[in-house]
mmCIF file with all atom_site columns, C-alpha atoms in Angstrom:
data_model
loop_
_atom_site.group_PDB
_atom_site.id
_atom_site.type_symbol
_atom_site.label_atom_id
_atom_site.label_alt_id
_atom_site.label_comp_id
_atom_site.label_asym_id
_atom_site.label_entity_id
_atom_site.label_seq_id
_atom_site.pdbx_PDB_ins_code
_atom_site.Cartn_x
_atom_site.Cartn_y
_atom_site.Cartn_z
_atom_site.occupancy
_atom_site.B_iso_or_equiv
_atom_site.pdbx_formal_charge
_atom_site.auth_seq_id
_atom_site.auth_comp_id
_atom_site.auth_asym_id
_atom_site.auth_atom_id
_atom_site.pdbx_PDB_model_num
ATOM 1   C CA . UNK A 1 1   ? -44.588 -31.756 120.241 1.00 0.00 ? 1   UNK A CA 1
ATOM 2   C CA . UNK A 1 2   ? -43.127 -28.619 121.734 1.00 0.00 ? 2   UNK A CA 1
ATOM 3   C CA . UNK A 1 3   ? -39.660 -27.840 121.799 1.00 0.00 ? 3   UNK A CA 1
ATOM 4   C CA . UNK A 1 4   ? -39.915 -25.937 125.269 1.00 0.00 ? 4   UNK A CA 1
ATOM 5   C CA . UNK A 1 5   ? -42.321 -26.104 128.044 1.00 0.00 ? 5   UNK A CA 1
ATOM 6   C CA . UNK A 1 6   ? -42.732 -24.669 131.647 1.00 0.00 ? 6   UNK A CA 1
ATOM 7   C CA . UNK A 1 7   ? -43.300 -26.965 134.722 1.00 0.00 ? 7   UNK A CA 1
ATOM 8   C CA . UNK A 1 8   ? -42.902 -26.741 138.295 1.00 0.00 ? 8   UNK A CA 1
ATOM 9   C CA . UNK A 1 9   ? -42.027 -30.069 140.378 1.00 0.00 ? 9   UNK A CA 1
ATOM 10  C CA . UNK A 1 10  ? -41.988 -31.623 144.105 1.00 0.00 ? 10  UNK A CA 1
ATOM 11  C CA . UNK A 1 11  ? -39.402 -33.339 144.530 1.00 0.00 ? 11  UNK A CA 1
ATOM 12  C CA . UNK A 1 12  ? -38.590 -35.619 147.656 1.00 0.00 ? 12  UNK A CA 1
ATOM 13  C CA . UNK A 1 13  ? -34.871 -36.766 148.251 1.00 0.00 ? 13  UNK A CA 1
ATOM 14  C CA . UNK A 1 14  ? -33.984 -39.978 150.245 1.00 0.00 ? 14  UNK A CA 1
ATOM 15  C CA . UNK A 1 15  ? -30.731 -40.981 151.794 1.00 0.00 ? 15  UNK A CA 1
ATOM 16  C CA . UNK A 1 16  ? -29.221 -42.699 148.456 1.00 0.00 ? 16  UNK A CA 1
ATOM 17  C CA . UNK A 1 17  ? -30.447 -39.916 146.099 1.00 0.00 ? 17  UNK A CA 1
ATOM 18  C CA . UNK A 1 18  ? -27.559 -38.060 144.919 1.00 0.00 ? 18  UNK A CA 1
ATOM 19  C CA . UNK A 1 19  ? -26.685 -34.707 146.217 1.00 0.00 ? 19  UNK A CA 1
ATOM 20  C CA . UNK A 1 20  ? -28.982 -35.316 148.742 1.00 0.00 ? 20  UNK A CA 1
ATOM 21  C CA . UNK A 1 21  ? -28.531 -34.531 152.323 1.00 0.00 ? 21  UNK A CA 1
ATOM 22  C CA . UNK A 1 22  ? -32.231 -36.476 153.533 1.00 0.00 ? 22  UNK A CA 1
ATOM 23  C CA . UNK A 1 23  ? -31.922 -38.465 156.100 1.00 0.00 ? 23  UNK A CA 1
ATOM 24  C CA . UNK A 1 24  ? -35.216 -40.205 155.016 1.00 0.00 ? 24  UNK A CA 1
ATOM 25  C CA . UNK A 1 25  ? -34.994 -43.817 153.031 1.00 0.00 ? 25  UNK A CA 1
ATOM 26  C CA . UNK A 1 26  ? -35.982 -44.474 150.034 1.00 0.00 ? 26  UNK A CA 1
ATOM 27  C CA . UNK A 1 27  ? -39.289 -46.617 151.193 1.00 0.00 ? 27  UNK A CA 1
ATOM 28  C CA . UNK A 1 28  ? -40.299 -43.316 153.555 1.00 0.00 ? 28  UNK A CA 1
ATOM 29  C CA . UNK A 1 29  ? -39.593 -40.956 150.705 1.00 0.00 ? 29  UNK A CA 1
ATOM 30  C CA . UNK A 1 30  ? -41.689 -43.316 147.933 1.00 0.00 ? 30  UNK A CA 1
ATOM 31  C CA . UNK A 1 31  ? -44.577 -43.554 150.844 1.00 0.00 ? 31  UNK A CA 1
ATOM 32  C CA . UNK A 1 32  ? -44.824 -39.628 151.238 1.00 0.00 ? 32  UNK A CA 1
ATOM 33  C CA . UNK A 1 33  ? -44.426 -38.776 147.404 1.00 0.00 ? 33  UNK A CA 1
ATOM 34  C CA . UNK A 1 34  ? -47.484 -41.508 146.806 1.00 0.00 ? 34  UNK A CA 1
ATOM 35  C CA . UNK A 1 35  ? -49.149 -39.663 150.175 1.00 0.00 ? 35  UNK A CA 1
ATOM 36  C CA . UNK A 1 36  ? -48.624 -36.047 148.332 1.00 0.00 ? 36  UNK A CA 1
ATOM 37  C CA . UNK A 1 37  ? -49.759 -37.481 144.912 1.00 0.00 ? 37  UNK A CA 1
ATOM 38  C CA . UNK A 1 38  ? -53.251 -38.367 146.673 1.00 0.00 ? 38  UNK A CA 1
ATOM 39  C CA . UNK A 1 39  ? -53.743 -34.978 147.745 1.00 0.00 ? 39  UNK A CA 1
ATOM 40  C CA . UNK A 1 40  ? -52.827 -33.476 144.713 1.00 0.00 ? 40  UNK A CA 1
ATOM 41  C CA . UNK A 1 41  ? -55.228 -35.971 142.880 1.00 0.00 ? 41  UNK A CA 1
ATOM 42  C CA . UNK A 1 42  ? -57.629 -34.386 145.562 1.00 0.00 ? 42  UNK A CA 1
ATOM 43  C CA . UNK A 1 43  ? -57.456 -30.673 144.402 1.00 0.00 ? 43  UNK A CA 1
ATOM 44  C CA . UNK A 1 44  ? -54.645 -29.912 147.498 1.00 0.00 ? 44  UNK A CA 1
ATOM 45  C CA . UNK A 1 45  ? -52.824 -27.064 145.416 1.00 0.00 ? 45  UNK A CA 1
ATOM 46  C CA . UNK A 1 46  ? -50.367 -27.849 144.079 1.00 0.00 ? 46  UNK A CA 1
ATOM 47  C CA . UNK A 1 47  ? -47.627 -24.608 144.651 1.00 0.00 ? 47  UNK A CA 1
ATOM 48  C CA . UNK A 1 48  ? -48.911 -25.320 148.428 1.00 0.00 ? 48  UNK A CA 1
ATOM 49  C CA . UNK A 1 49  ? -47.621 -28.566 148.799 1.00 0.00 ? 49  UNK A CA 1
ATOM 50  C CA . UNK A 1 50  ? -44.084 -27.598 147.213 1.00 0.00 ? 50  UNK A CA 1
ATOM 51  C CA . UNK A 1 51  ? -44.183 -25.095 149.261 1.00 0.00 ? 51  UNK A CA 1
ATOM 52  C CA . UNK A 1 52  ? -44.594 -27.332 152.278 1.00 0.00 ? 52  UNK A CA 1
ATOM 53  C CA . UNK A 1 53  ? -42.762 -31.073 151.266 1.00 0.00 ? 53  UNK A CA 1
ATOM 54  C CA . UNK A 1 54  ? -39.921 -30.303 148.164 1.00 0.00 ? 54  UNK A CA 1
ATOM 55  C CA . UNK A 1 55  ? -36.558 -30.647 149.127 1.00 0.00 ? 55  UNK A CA 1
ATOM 56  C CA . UNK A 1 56  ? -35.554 -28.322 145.760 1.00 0.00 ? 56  UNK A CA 1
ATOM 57  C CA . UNK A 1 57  ? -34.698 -25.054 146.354 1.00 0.00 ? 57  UNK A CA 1
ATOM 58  C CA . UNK A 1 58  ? -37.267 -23.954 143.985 1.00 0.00 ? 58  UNK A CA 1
ATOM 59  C CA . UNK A 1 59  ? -39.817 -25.178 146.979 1.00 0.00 ? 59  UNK A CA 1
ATOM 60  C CA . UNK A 1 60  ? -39.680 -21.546 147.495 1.00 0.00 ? 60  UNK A CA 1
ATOM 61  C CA . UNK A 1 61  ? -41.128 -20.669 144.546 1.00 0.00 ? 61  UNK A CA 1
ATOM 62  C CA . UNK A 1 62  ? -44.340 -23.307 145.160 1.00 0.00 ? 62  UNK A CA 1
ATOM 63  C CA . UNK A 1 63  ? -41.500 -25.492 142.448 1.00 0.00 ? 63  UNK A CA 1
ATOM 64  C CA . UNK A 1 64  ? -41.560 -23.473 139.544 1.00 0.00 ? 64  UNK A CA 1
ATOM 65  C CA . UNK A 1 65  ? -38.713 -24.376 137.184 1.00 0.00 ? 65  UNK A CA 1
ATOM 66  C CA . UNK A 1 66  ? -39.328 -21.864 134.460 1.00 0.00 ? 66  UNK A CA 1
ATOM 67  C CA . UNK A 1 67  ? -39.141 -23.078 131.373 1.00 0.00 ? 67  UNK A CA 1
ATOM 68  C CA . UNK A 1 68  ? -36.804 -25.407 129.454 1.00 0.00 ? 68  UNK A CA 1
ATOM 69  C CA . UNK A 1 69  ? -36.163 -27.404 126.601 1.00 0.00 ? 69  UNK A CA 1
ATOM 70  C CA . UNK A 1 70  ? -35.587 -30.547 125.651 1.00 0.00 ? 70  UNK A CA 1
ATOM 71  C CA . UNK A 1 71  ? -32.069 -32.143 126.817 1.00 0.00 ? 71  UNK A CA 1
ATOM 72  C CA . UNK A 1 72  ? -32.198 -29.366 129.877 1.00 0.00 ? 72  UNK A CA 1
ATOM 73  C CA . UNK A 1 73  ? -33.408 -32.104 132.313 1.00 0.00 ? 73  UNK A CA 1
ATOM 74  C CA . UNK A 1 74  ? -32.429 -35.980 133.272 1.00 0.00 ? 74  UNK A CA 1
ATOM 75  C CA . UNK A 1 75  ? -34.509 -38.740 130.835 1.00 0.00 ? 75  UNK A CA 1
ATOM 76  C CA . UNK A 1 76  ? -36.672 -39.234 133.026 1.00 0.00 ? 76  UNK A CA 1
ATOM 77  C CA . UNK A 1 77  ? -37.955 -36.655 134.243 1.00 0.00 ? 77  UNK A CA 1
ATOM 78  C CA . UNK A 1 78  ? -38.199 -35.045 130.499 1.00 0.00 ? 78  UNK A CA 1
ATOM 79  C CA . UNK A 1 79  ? -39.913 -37.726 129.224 1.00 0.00 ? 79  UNK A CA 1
ATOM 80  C CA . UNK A 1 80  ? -42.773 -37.595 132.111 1.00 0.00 ? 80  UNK A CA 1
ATOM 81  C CA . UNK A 1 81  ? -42.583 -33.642 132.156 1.00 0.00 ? 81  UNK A CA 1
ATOM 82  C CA . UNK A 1 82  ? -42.947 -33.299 127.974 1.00 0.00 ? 82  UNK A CA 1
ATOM 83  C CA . UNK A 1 83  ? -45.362 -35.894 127.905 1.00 0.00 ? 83  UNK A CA 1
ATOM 84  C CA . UNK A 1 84  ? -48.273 -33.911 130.374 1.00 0.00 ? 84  UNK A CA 1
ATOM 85  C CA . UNK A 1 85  ? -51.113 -31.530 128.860 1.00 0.00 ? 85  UNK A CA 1
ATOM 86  C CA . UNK A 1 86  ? -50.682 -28.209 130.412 1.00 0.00 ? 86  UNK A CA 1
ATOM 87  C CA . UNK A 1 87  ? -52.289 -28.472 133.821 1.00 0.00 ? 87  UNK A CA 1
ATOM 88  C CA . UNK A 1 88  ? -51.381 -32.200 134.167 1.00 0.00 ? 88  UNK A CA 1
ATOM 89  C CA . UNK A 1 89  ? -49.631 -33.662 136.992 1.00 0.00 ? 89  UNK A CA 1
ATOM 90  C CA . UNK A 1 90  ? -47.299 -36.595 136.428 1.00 0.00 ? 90  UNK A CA 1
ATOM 91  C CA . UNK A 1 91  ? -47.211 -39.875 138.222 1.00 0.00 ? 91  UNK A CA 1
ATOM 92  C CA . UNK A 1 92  ? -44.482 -40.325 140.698 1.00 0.00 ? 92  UNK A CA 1
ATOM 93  C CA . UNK A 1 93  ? -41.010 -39.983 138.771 1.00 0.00 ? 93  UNK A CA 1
ATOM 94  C CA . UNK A 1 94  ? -37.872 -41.788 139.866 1.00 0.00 ? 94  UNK A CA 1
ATOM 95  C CA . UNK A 1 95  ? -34.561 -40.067 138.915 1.00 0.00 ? 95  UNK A CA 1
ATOM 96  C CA . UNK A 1 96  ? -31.517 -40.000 140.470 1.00 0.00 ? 96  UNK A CA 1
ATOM 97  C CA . UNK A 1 97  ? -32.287 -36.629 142.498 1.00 0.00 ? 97  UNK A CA 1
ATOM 98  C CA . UNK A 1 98  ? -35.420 -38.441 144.364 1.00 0.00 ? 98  UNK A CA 1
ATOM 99  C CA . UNK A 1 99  ? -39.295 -38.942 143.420 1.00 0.00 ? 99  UNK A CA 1
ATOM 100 C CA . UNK A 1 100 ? -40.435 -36.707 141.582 1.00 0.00 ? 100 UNK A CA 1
ATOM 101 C CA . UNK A 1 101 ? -44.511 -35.111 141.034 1.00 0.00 ? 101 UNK A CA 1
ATOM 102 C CA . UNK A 1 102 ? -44.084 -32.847 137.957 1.00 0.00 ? 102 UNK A CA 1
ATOM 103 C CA . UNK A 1 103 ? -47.072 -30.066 136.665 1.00 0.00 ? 103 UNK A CA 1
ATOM 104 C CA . UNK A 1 104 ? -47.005 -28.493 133.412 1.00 0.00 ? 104 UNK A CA 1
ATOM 105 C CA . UNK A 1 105 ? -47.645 -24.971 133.507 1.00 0.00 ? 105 UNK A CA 1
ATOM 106 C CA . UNK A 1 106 ? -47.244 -24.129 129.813 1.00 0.00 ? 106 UNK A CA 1
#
C-alpha cells in the first residue's frame, strides 16, 4: 500500500455541502455526479469533464490534486482515492464537500 499517491477529482457541491455556495440540492447534485460517472464509464475524458462540471477550483486544472498522503484528505474520500489502481475511477464519493468521482493518476 503506498504511502502517497496522485489523483485528480470532480467534485459537485449541493446546497447543504459545506463551504458550498451551489444552489443545486442534494438529489440534483447526486443525479448529475451518477450522469458524469456514465460518461466517464463511457471513455468521456476525464480532465474534460472537470474541466466542464467541478465546482473545485482545481476544475481548472481538468481536477488535478497533486499528490498527497495519507491523513491529507477527509475518510472518505482517502479511503476511495487509496483504494483505486492507477487509472481507476472511483464510484461516486459522499463527503461533506459534495459527491465526489476520484482518478488515480499515480
Amino acid at each position: 500500500m503506498p504511502d502517497q499517491i496522485s489523483a485528480s477529482h470532480i467534485l459537485l457541491m449541493h446546497s447543504e455541502s459545506e463551504r458550498s455556495s451551489a444552489t443545486r440540492t442534494k438529489s440534483e447534485a447526486l443525479d448529475l455526479i451518477n450522469n458524469i460517472k456514465v460518461q466517464v464509464d463511457a471513455g468521456v475524458d476525464f480532465n474534460d469533464l472537470a474541466k466542464e462540471y467541478s465546482d473545485c477550483p482545481s476544475s481548472n486544472d481538468g481536477g488535478a490534486l497533486g499528490s498527497f498522503g495519507r491523513g491529507a484528505m477527509v475518510p472518505e474520500f482517502e479511503t476511495a482515492a487509496f483504494t483505486l489502481d492507477v487509472d481507476g475511477t472511483s464510484d461516486v464519493v459522499e463527503t461533506a464537500f459534495g459527491f465526489h468521482l476520484i482518478k488515480r493518476t499515480s
